[in-house]
Tab-separated table of C-alpha atoms and ligand atoms in Angstrom:
chain	number	residue	atom	x	y	z
A	1188	UNK	CA	0.964	-9.648	-11.320
A	1189	UNK	CA	3.759	-12.074	-11.090
A	1190	UNK	CA	5.156	-12.546	-7.789
A	1191	UNK	CA	8.381	-14.235	-6.385
A	1192	UNK	CA	8.334	-15.865	-2.988
A	1193	UNK	CA	12.045	-16.365	-1.323
A	1194	UNK	CA	12.453	-19.102	0.975
A	1195	UNK	CA	11.894	-23.112	1.312
A	1196	UNK	CA	10.214	-23.894	4.738
A	1197	UNK	CA	6.766	-24.464	6.422
A	1198	UNK	CA	6.244	-20.393	6.565
A	1199	UNK	CA	7.075	-20.048	2.871
A	1200	UNK	CA	4.571	-23.089	1.916
A	1201	UNK	CA	1.993	-21.278	4.107
A	1202	UNK	CA	2.667	-17.748	2.478
A	1203	UNK	CA	2.637	-19.459	-0.976
A	1204	UNK	CA	-0.588	-21.135	-0.355
A	1205	UNK	CA	-2.403	-17.782	0.453
A	1206	UNK	CA	-0.465	-15.859	-2.172
A	1207	UNK	CA	-1.392	-17.841	-4.610
A	1208	UNK	CA	-5.075	-17.417	-3.752
A	1209	UNK	CA	-5.415	-13.755	-4.550
A	1210	UNK	CA	-7.029	-12.550	-7.533
A	1211	UNK	CA	-4.122	-10.196	-7.726
A	1212	UNK	CA	-1.416	-12.877	-8.251
A	1213	UNK	CA	-1.166	-14.177	-11.945
A	1214	UNK	CA	1.918	-16.166	-11.359
A	1215	UNK	CA	3.838	-17.146	-8.387
A	1216	UNK	CA	7.546	-18.375	-8.289
A	1217	UNK	CA	9.102	-19.614	-5.283
A	1218	UNK	CA	13.181	-19.829	-4.919
A	1219	UNK	CA	14.263	-22.421	-4.034
A	1220	UNK	CA	10.599	-23.559	-2.616
A	1221	UNK	CA	9.962	-27.182	-1.927
A	1222	UNK	CA	7.535	-30.012	-3.089
A	1223	UNK	CA	4.589	-28.652	-0.947
A	1224	UNK	CA	5.124	-25.060	-2.390
A	1225	UNK	CA	5.433	-26.579	-5.896
A	1226	UNK	CA	1.728	-27.151	-5.732
A	1227	UNK	CA	0.977	-23.662	-5.518
A	1228	UNK	CA	3.987	-21.977	-7.282
A	1229	UNK	CA	6.471	-22.684	-9.842
A	1230	UNK	CA	9.874	-23.510	-7.781
A	1231	UNK	CA	13.152	-21.911	-9.437
A	1232	UNK	CA	16.680	-21.960	-8.313
A	1233	UNK	CA	17.922	-18.573	-8.002
A	1234	UNK	CA	21.203	-17.787	-5.719
A	1235	UNK	CA	19.356	-15.641	-3.239
A	1236	UNK	CA	23.005	-14.169	-2.079
A	1237	UNK	CA	23.434	-12.882	-5.713
A	1238	UNK	CA	21.279	-9.954	-5.561
A	1239	UNK	CA	21.829	-9.033	-9.401
A	1240	UNK	CA	20.701	-12.389	-10.269
A	1241	UNK	CA	17.447	-12.092	-8.409
A	1242	UNK	CA	16.833	-8.683	-9.993
A	1243	UNK	CA	17.711	-10.249	-13.462
A	1244	UNK	CA	15.098	-13.073	-12.750
A	1245	UNK	CA	12.521	-10.365	-11.779
A	1246	UNK	CA	13.043	-8.546	-14.866
A	1247	UNK	CA	13.072	-11.578	-17.185
A	1248	UNK	CA	9.982	-13.021	-15.567
A	1249	UNK	CA	7.812	-9.486	-15.104
A	1250	UNK	CA	7.939	-9.693	-11.355
A	1251	UNK	CA	6.123	-6.908	-9.934
A	1252	UNK	CA	6.458	-8.001	-6.244
A	1253	UNK	CA	9.078	-9.943	-4.105
A	1254	UNK	CA	8.024	-11.475	-0.727
A	1255	UNK	CA	11.058	-12.332	1.527
A	1256	UNK	CA	10.358	-15.330	3.858
A	1257	UNK	CA	13.765	-15.580	5.917
A	1258	UNK	CA	15.808	-12.978	7.684
A	1259	UNK	CA	19.168	-13.270	6.288
A	1260	UNK	CA	18.752	-12.145	2.648
A	1261	UNK	CA	16.924	-8.921	4.436
A	1262	UNK	CA	19.653	-8.449	6.678
A	1263	UNK	CA	22.117	-8.988	3.692
A	1264	UNK	CA	20.390	-6.029	1.939
A	1265	UNK	CA	18.120	-8.182	-0.689
A	1266	UNK	CA	15.306	-5.649	0.072
A	1267	UNK	CA	17.760	-2.705	-0.684
A	1268	UNK	CA	18.678	-4.333	-3.908
A	1269	UNK	CA	15.211	-4.665	-5.048
A	1270	UNK	CA	14.104	-1.375	-4.440
A	1271	UNK	CA	17.197	0.042	-6.205
A	1272	UNK	CA	15.888	-2.020	-9.144
A	1273	UNK	CA	12.417	-0.402	-8.780
A	1274	UNK	CA	10.823	-3.729	-7.549
A	1275	UNK	CA	8.429	-3.824	-4.833
A	1276	UNK	CA	9.312	-6.232	-1.857
A	1277	UNK	CA	7.717	-7.101	1.245
A	1278	UNK	CA	10.576	-7.104	4.051
A	1279	UNK	CA	12.646	-4.003	5.518
A	1280	UNK	CA	15.890	-2.736	3.926
A	1281	UNK	CA	19.257	-3.902	5.609
A	1282	UNK	CA	19.406	-0.731	7.878
A	1283	UNK	CA	16.138	-1.493	9.268
A	1284	UNK	CA	16.651	-5.382	9.404
A	1285	UNK	CA	19.086	-4.677	11.656
A	1286	UNK	CA	16.272	-5.010	14.244
A	1287	UNK	CA	16.782	-8.758	14.007
A	1288	UNK	CA	20.584	-8.565	12.636
A	1289	UNK	CA	21.691	-6.833	16.034
A	1290	UNK	CA	20.427	-7.509	19.542
A	1291	UNK	CA	22.481	-4.599	20.848
A	1292	UNK	CA	21.020	-2.213	18.365
A	1293	UNK	CA	17.500	-3.115	19.406
A	1294	UNK	CA	18.404	-2.782	23.105
A	1295	UNK	CA	19.770	0.505	22.647
A	1296	UNK	CA	16.556	1.678	20.804
A	1297	UNK	CA	14.511	0.456	23.582
A	1298	UNK	CA	16.564	2.414	26.182
A	1299	UNK	CA	16.346	5.597	24.175
A	1300	UNK	CA	12.530	5.261	23.441
A	1301	UNK	CA	11.693	3.893	26.815
A	1302	UNK	CA	10.477	0.695	25.618
A	1303	UNK	CA	10.018	-2.018	28.245
A	1304	UNK	CA	12.599	-4.745	27.819
A	1305	UNK	CA	15.151	-6.518	30.157
A	1306	UNK	CA	18.049	-4.537	31.588
A	1307	UNK	CA	21.149	-5.127	29.656
A	1308	UNK	CA	24.830	-4.426	28.793
A	1309	UNK	CA	26.627	-4.461	25.347
A	1310	UNK	CA	30.332	-5.597	25.444
A	1311	UNK	CA	32.703	-6.138	22.604
A	1312	UNK	CA	35.695	-7.376	24.738
A	1313	UNK	CA	35.893	-10.512	26.893
A	1314	UNK	CA	37.538	-8.870	29.892
A	1315	UNK	CA	34.942	-6.113	30.316
A	1316	UNK	CA	31.912	-8.859	29.689
A	1317	UNK	CA	33.315	-11.011	32.574
A	1318	UNK	CA	33.905	-8.195	34.698
A	1319	UNK	CA	30.160	-6.863	34.437
A	1320	UNK	CA	28.556	-10.319	35.017
A	1321	UNK	CA	28.128	-10.177	38.728
A	1322	UNK	CA	25.609	-7.383	38.716
A	1323	UNK	CA	23.048	-9.290	36.665
A	1324	UNK	CA	22.606	-12.169	39.282
A	1325	UNK	CA	21.493	-15.583	38.092
A	1326	UNK	CA	20.365	-16.852	35.969
A	1327	UNK	CA	21.639	-14.388	33.276
A	1328	UNK	CA	21.058	-14.384	29.789
A	1329	UNK	CA	24.345	-14.078	27.469
A	1330	UNK	CA	23.574	-13.297	23.533
A	1331	UNK	CA	25.537	-13.111	20.574
A	1332	UNK	CA	24.729	-9.577	18.977
A	1333	UNK	CA	24.501	-10.882	15.370
A	1334	UNK	CA	22.383	-13.792	13.450
A	1335	UNK	CA	23.430	-17.224	14.862
A	1336	UNK	CA	20.489	-19.210	13.194
A	1337	UNK	CA	18.523	-19.011	16.440
A	1338	UNK	CA	21.416	-20.404	18.643
A	1339	UNK	CA	23.119	-17.418	19.995
A	1340	UNK	CA	21.130	-17.203	23.272
A	1341	UNK	CA	22.464	-18.995	26.538
A	1342	UNK	CA	20.473	-19.105	29.764
A	1343	UNK	CA	23.306	-19.409	32.210
A	1344	UNK	CA	22.109	-20.921	35.532
A	1345	UNK	CA	25.620	-20.733	37.052
A	1346	UNK	CA	28.399	-18.045	36.902
A	1347	UNK	CA	30.594	-20.768	35.485
A	1348	UNK	CA	28.114	-21.404	32.667
A	1349	UNK	CA	27.815	-17.555	31.888
A	1350	UNK	CA	31.843	-17.443	31.740
A	1351	UNK	CA	31.932	-20.313	29.473
A	1352	UNK	CA	29.216	-18.709	27.306
A	1353	UNK	CA	31.228	-15.535	27.101
A	1354	UNK	CA	34.463	-17.298	26.382
A	1355	UNK	CA	32.725	-19.357	23.553
A	1356	UNK	CA	31.369	-16.274	21.916
A	1357	UNK	CA	34.448	-14.156	21.984
A	1358	UNK	CA	36.294	-17.336	20.960
A	1359	UNK	CA	34.332	-17.180	17.733
A	1360	UNK	CA	31.882	-19.978	18.702
A	1361	UNK	CA	29.470	-18.126	16.734
A	1362	UNK	CA	31.456	-16.538	14.135
A	1363	UNK	CA	31.058	-12.968	13.619
A	1364	UNK	CA	27.726	-12.773	15.235
A	1365	UNK	CA	29.597	-13.317	18.564
A	1366	UNK	CA	32.109	-10.330	18.160
A	1367	UNK	CA	29.849	-8.478	20.442
A	1368	UNK	CA	27.970	-9.918	23.314
A	1369	UNK	CA	24.740	-8.726	25.161
A	1370	UNK	CA	24.342	-9.602	28.832
A	1371	UNK	CA	20.802	-9.530	29.836
A	1372	UNK	CA	18.582	-9.644	33.068
A	1373	UNK	CA	16.636	-12.879	33.178
A	1374	UNK	CA	12.907	-12.290	33.000
A	1375	UNK	CA	10.103	-14.813	33.703
A	1376	UNK	CA	6.836	-15.269	32.490
A	1377	UNK	CA	4.915	-16.546	29.631
A	1378	UNK	CA	6.111	-16.057	26.061
A	1379	UNK	CA	3.970	-14.834	23.055
A	1380	UNK	CA	4.705	-14.256	19.643
A	1381	UNK	CA	3.279	-11.006	18.478
A	1382	UNK	CA	3.098	-9.888	14.799
A	1383	UNK	CA	2.367	-6.410	13.254
A	1384	UNK	CA	2.699	-5.273	9.700
A	1385	UNK	CA	4.406	-1.855	8.863
A	1386	UNK	CA	4.743	0.325	5.887
A	1387	UNK	CA	7.396	2.362	7.497
A	1388	UNK	CA	5.042	4.770	8.886
A	1389	UNK	CA	1.600	3.267	9.824
A	1390	UNK	CA	1.362	-0.115	11.670
A	1391	UNK	CA	-1.418	-2.671	12.079
A	1392	UNK	CA	-1.653	-5.451	14.533
A	1393	UNK	CA	-1.858	-8.811	12.733
A	1394	UNK	CA	-2.162	-11.497	15.607
A	1395	UNK	CA	-0.638	-13.561	18.216
A	1396	UNK	CA	0.762	-17.029	18.751
A	1397	UNK	CA	2.351	-19.293	21.011
A	1398	UNK	CA	5.313	-21.487	20.022
A	1399	UNK	CA	7.012	-24.382	21.786
A	1400	UNK	CA	10.622	-24.196	21.587
A	1401	UNK	CA	11.728	-27.178	23.366
A	1402	UNK	CA	12.112	-30.658	21.362
A	1403	UNK	CA	10.399	-32.618	24.030
A	1404	UNK	CA	7.143	-33.192	25.685
A	1405	UNK	CA	6.363	-30.806	28.658
A	1406	UNK	CA	8.845	-28.209	27.431
A	1407	UNK	CA	12.059	-30.443	28.077
A	1408	UNK	CA	15.244	-31.074	26.218
A	1409	UNK	CA	17.132	-28.737	23.741
A	1410	UNK	CA	15.851	-25.426	21.936
A	1411	UNK	CA	14.615	-25.973	18.506
A	1412	UNK	CA	13.276	-23.492	15.717
A	1413	UNK	CA	9.946	-24.223	17.093
A	1414	UNK	CA	8.102	-27.605	17.523
A	1415	UNK	CA	4.496	-26.331	17.011
A	1416	UNK	CA	2.423	-23.276	17.742
A	1417	UNK	CA	-1.390	-22.132	18.112
A	1418	UNK	CA	-2.957	-18.887	17.427
A	1419	UNK	CA	-4.244	-16.775	18.875
A	1420	UNK	CA	-2.661	-16.997	22.481
A	1421	UNK	CA	-5.547	-16.079	24.568
A	1422	UNK	CA	-3.051	-14.947	27.422
A	1423	UNK	CA	-2.377	-11.947	25.161
A	1424	UNK	CA	-5.605	-10.130	25.640
A	1425	UNK	CA	-6.865	-7.301	23.807
A	1426	UNK	CA	-5.695	-4.900	26.500
A	1427	UNK	CA	-2.353	-6.399	26.480
A	1428	UNK	CA	-2.202	-6.056	22.607
A	1429	UNK	CA	-3.207	-2.410	22.901
A	1430	UNK	CA	-0.454	-1.934	25.509
A	1431	UNK	CA	2.195	-3.657	23.155
A	1432	UNK	CA	1.195	-1.617	20.208
A	1433	UNK	CA	1.465	1.756	22.230
A	1434	UNK	CA	4.337	1.142	24.328
A	1435	UNK	CA	6.623	-1.238	21.924
A	1436	UNK	CA	5.405	-1.545	18.452
A	1437	UNK	CA	4.439	2.084	17.685
A	1438	UNK	CA	7.561	3.731	19.379
A	1439	UNK	CA	9.792	1.501	17.523
A	1440	UNK	CA	8.058	2.436	14.165
A	1441	UNK	CA	8.332	6.321	14.824
A	1442	UNK	CA	12.054	5.947	15.960
A	1443	UNK	CA	13.037	3.958	12.947
A	1444	UNK	CA	11.367	6.274	10.541
A	1445	UNK	CA	12.899	9.312	12.328
A	1446	UNK	CA	16.157	7.753	12.361
A	1447	UNK	CA	16.175	7.350	8.677
A	1448	UNK	CA	15.458	3.368	8.918
A	1449	UNK	CA	11.904	3.171	7.918
A	1450	UNK	CA	10.723	-0.349	8.525
A	1451	UNK	CA	8.426	-1.855	6.084
A	1452	UNK	CA	7.378	-5.330	6.681
A	1453	UNK	CA	6.206	-7.616	9.440
A	1454	UNK	CA	7.314	-7.034	13.041
A	1455	UNK	CA	7.749	-10.392	14.838
A	1456	UNK	CA	7.870	-9.120	18.449
A	1457	UNK	CA	8.818	-12.040	21.057
A	1458	UNK	CA	7.162	-10.692	24.330
A	1459	UNK	CA	7.541	-11.932	27.587
A	1460	UNK	CA	4.468	-11.247	29.819
A	1461	UNK	CA	5.879	-10.345	33.048
A	1462	UNK	CA	4.493	-9.366	36.447
A	1463	UNK	CA	5.336	-5.631	35.380
A	1464	UNK	CA	3.617	-5.984	32.187
A	1465	UNK	CA	4.884	-7.189	28.659
A	1466	UNK	CA	8.321	-6.691	27.802
A	1467	UNK	CA	10.343	-7.106	24.555
A	1468	UNK	CA	12.559	-10.299	24.311
A	1469	UNK	CA	13.639	-9.607	20.626
A	1470	UNK	CA	12.465	-8.586	17.162
A	1471	UNK	CA	12.632	-10.473	14.153
A	1472	UNK	CA	12.158	-8.968	10.668
A	1473	UNK	CA	10.123	-12.054	9.076
A	1474	UNK	CA	7.032	-14.088	10.246
A	1475	UNK	CA	7.741	-16.805	12.651
A	1476	UNK	CA	7.992	-20.368	11.754
A	1477	UNK	CA	5.724	-22.336	12.601
A	1478	UNK	CA	3.758	-19.321	13.707
A	1479	UNK	CA	3.253	-18.021	10.364
A	1480	UNK	CA	1.550	-21.403	9.677
A	1481	UNK	CA	-1.113	-20.914	12.193
A	1482	UNK	CA	-1.618	-17.164	11.164
A	1483	UNK	CA	-2.184	-17.939	7.609
A	1484	UNK	CA	-4.682	-20.639	8.483
A	1485	UNK	CA	-6.605	-18.018	10.214
A	1486	UNK	CA	-6.188	-15.102	7.896
A	1487	UNK	CA	-9.212	-13.948	5.817
A	1488	UNK	CA	-8.242	-11.351	3.516
A	1489	UNK	CA	-6.184	-11.005	0.492
A	1490	UNK	CA	-2.526	-11.638	1.286
A	1491	UNK	CA	-1.173	-10.051	-1.751
A	1492	UNK	CA	-3.110	-6.936	-1.264
A	1493	UNK	CA	-1.900	-6.468	2.531
A	1494	UNK	CA	1.689	-7.263	1.753
A	1495	UNK	CA	1.765	-4.911	-1.195
A	1496	UNK	CA	0.293	-2.155	1.027
A	1497	UNK	CA	3.101	-2.730	3.651
A	1498	UNK	CA	5.693	-2.411	0.618
A	1499	UNK	CA	4.238	0.946	-0.608
A	1500	UNK	CA	4.884	4.110	1.220
A	1501	UNK	CA	1.991	5.088	3.196
A	1502	UNK	CA	0.124	2.131	2.067
A	1503	UNK	CA	-1.154	1.084	5.240
A	1504	UNK	CA	-2.507	4.723	6.024
A	1505	UNK	CA	-6.059	4.200	7.732
A	1506	UNK	CA	-5.976	0.573	7.042
A	1507	UNK	CA	-8.135	-1.637	9.111
A	1508	UNK	CA	-6.709	-4.510	11.189
A	1509	UNK	CA	-6.343	-7.575	8.876
A	1510	UNK	CA	-9.144	-10.019	9.713
A	1511	UNK	CA	-8.331	-13.474	10.942
A	1512	UNK	CA	-11.050	-15.949	11.869
A	1513	UNK	CA	-12.391	-16.648	15.242
A	1514	UNK	CA	-11.351	-19.922	16.876
A	1515	UNK	CA	-7.794	-21.479	16.885
A	1516	UNK	CA	-5.229	-22.853	14.547
A	1517	UNK	CA	-2.744	-25.069	15.818
A	1518	UNK	CA	0.205	-26.727	14.022
A	1519	UNK	CA	2.489	-29.704	14.979
A	1520	UNK	CA	6.012	-29.956	13.542
A	1521	UNK	CA	6.856	-33.273	12.593
A	1522	UNK	CA	10.791	-33.445	12.665
A	1523	UNK	CA	13.133	-36.146	11.506
A	1524	UNK	CA	14.761	-38.210	14.067
A	1525	UNK	CA	18.046	-36.532	15.391
A	1526	UNK	CA	16.612	-32.940	15.169
A	1527	UNK	CA	17.662	-30.465	16.776
A	1528	UNK	CA	21.127	-32.150	16.228
A	1529	UNK	CA	21.890	-33.904	12.984
A	1530	UNK	CA	18.523	-34.945	11.342
A	1531	UNK	CA	18.315	-38.138	9.478
A	1532	UNK	CA	17.732	-37.510	5.932
A	1533	UNK	CA	15.844	-39.538	3.232
A	1534	UNK	CA	13.035	-41.211	5.228
A	1535	UNK	CA	10.085	-42.016	3.406
A	1536	UNK	CA	6.854	-40.010	4.019
A	1537	UNK	CA	3.447	-41.232	3.348
A	1538	UNK	CA	0.482	-38.698	3.883
A	1539	UNK	CA	-3.004	-40.543	4.223
A	1540	UNK	CA	-6.392	-38.885	4.720
A	1541	UNK	CA	-5.792	-35.921	6.889
A	1542	UNK	CA	-9.218	-34.543	6.575
A	1543	UNK	CA	-9.670	-30.782	6.865
A	1544	UNK	CA	-6.162	-30.533	8.146
A	1545	UNK	CA	-3.448	-28.698	6.167
A	1546	UNK	CA	-0.023	-30.211	5.603
A	1547	UNK	CA	2.707	-27.554	5.219
A	1548	UNK	CA	5.947	-29.104	3.813
A	1549	UNK	CA	9.000	-27.565	5.663
A	1550	UNK	CA	12.102	-29.894	5.061
A	1551	UNK	CA	10.760	-32.327	2.332
A	1552	UNK	CA	12.074	-33.442	-1.183
A	1553	UNK	CA	11.078	-35.675	-4.018
A	1554	UNK	CA	13.342	-38.528	-4.591
A	1555	UNK	CA	12.294	-41.018	-7.749
A	1556	UNK	CA	8.735	-40.031	-6.971
A	1557	UNK	CA	8.808	-40.516	-3.396
A	1558	UNK	CA	8.205	-37.964	-0.716
A	1559	UNK	CA	11.288	-37.985	1.717
A	1560	UNK	CA	12.719	-35.967	4.654
A	1561	UNK	CA	15.155	-33.505	3.821
A	1562	UNK	CA	15.759	-31.347	6.882
A	1563	UNK	CA	15.430	-31.136	10.582
A	1564	UNK	CA	11.766	-29.656	10.685
A	1565	UNK	CA	10.003	-31.756	7.986
A	1566	UNK	CA	6.163	-31.244	8.068
A	1567	UNK	CA	3.665	-28.919	9.472
A	1568	UNK	CA	0.395	-30.631	10.445
A	1569	UNK	CA	-2.143	-27.633	10.791
A	1570	UNK	CA	-5.737	-27.614	11.825
A	1571	UNK	CA	-8.440	-25.278	13.182
A	1572	UNK	CA	-10.945	-25.678	15.907
A	1573	UNK	CA	-13.386	-23.592	17.916
A	1574	UNK	CA	-11.064	-24.188	20.868
A	1575	UNK	CA	-7.442	-25.183	21.033
A	1576	UNK	CA	-8.712	-28.615	22.443
A	1577	UNK	CA	-10.491	-29.180	19.242
A	1578	UNK	CA	-7.739	-27.934	16.917
A	1579	UNK	CA	-5.369	-29.750	18.819
A	1580	UNK	CA	-7.427	-33.288	18.381
A	1581	UNK	CA	-7.789	-32.536	14.586
A	1582	UNK	CA	-4.005	-31.842	14.227
A	1583	UNK	CA	-3.020	-35.103	15.932
A	1584	UNK	CA	-5.733	-37.108	14.106
A	1585	UNK	CA	-3.979	-35.912	11.111
A	1586	UNK	CA	-0.475	-36.752	12.347
A	1587	UNK	CA	-1.765	-40.100	12.846
A	1588	UNK	CA	-2.708	-40.532	9.156
A	1589	UNK	CA	0.964	-39.830	8.241
A	1590	UNK	CA	3.339	-42.581	7.979
A	1591	UNK	CA	6.665	-41.213	8.705
A	1592	UNK	CA	9.062	-43.872	10.427
A	1593	UNK	CA	12.112	-42.075	10.805
A	1594	UNK	CA	10.218	-38.797	12.061
A	1595	UNK	CA	8.699	-37.966	15.364
A	1596	UNK	CA	6.560	-35.131	17.121
A	1597	UNK	CA	5.766	-33.686	20.409
A	1598	UNK	CA	2.315	-34.769	21.548
A	1599	UNK	CA	1.391	-31.885	23.775
A	1600	UNK	CA	1.538	-28.911	21.400
A	1601	UNK	CA	-1.232	-26.356	22.798
A	1602	UNK	CA	-0.934	-27.961	26.311
A	1603	UNK	CA	-0.951	-24.808	28.354
A	1604	UNK	CA	-4.259	-23.640	26.781
A	1605	UNK	CA	-5.772	-27.279	26.890
A	1606	UNK	CA	-5.211	-27.325	30.626
A	1607	UNK	CA	-6.892	-23.789	30.993
A	1608	UNK	CA	-9.956	-24.657	28.721
A	1609	UNK	CA	-10.248	-27.686	30.882
A	1610	UNK	CA	-10.249	-25.662	33.819
A	1611	UNK	CA	-12.874	-23.277	32.363
A	1612	UNK	CA	-15.290	-25.926	31.104
B	2930	AMP	P1	15.877	-14.785	21.303
B	2930	AMP	O1	16.511	-15.546	20.101
B	2930	AMP	O2	16.119	-13.535	21.813
B	2930	AMP	O3	14.197	-15.099	21.243
B	2930	AMP	O4	15.915	-15.760	22.562
B	2930	AMP	C1	15.738	-17.263	22.716
B	2930	AMP	C2	15.035	-17.530	23.881
B	2930	AMP	O5	15.554	-17.299	25.036
B	2930	AMP	C3	13.480	-16.763	23.984
B	2930	AMP	O6	12.531	-17.283	23.328
B	2930	AMP	C4	13.455	-16.532	25.484
B	2930	AMP	O7	12.755	-18.056	25.818
B	2930	AMP	C5	14.949	-16.781	26.055
B	2930	AMP	N1	15.201	-15.498	26.489
B	2930	AMP	C6	15.873	-14.634	25.714
B	2930	AMP	N2	16.196	-13.421	26.363
B	2930	AMP	C7	15.649	-13.635	27.651
B	2930	AMP	C8	15.483	-12.906	29.025
B	2930	AMP	N3	16.144	-11.579	28.868
B	2930	AMP	N4	15.139	-13.487	29.853
B	2930	AMP	C9	14.461	-14.655	29.942
B	2930	AMP	N5	14.393	-15.659	28.789
B	2930	AMP	C10	15.087	-14.942	27.640
B	2931	LIG	N1	9.386	-19.771	15.830
B	2931	LIG	C1	10.375	-18.856	16.375
B	2931	LIG	C2	10.832	-18.243	15.007
B	2931	LIG	O1	10.641	-18.393	14.169
B	2931	LIG	O2	12.065	-17.667	15.482
């Protein structure tokens, strides 16, 4: 079977690596792909916003299956267009991708289905949002309803900050995404990323990971798309996973199917492990980046088979949970100087002997035969180990074998677990 993968980041490089290993995969195409992905797929330029062009490409190249990496094409209905053309696709239709596309939709669903999450209010005008603020106390969380490239969440420590955030959102600061605002109670606890794969009716747990969102060591500085991750997250015990499947994921699958929005694809649940148990922060309709890289490092099955089953009605009925390796995988994001602001482009990169580590390309390009930085997050340096401490040491040894003078990385990815492992030993 020929397969088309949509996307260009480290997540997609990790997916391409595993997809291309499947005996079911005859030829893998990626659009637009990147220099790393080009080692396991043919990179092609298709305008993904032009659904007819994607369908035409699939027909011309006998594509039997499309795997969509990022959320935007799904929220934009690429899944619908492909299904209408009888092409199998991994990723939900637009009416189910709304789980990522509208934060207010998810909060209402949680309220209806009794799914644990932070208390909230939806507002579509500024005056009512401002008038409602006081009852949430401080800090308070202000969110633009729609997709805002991961930037639409403000944690306001003071009332003035909260009012400014509301002003900014209704003033068009996040475009249409801020036409509606969600105010949320601030939750405290440790955050975990949890993944589950659904065919619309059946759902299997996939695995957990912990991301590092802040740009600086010790979780300081501005938020980013993620500076490193490891999997599994041991704080997310089997008992917690069972609780989350029963109280959060399964009720969501059921409600979406009942409401005529069957969700087929991956659930990426952002969870807060609070004193009252695990609560949903948000859903994403795609794999996390860089969480996907560590999950793929551990995944032992046939990725095409699994994702195809999810793309087939009832395909996961009676399915066993996917097998991930024991031990840990850890990935370190090497970013270009300036990230998460304006990253410096064009800096040369030389990858030396990285041993067993795996380098996923995120924002790279080839210029005149030279690998260069071409984005904010540039490389994902990924390694395995029996403990997080070992995986971390292997990953940093690989980082140190990479010459990337205009880049940087955090030096403490996995710190929470490294501290806990030290205490236990
Ligand atoms: P989101 O884009 O919804 O994942 O939010 C980005 C980040 O904001 C999350 O990863 C959390 O760290 C934080 N966050 C979002 N909602 C809340 C909340 N209700 N309480 C505390 N932190 C939150
Ligand atoms: N690493 C967080 C995300 O993919 O949204």
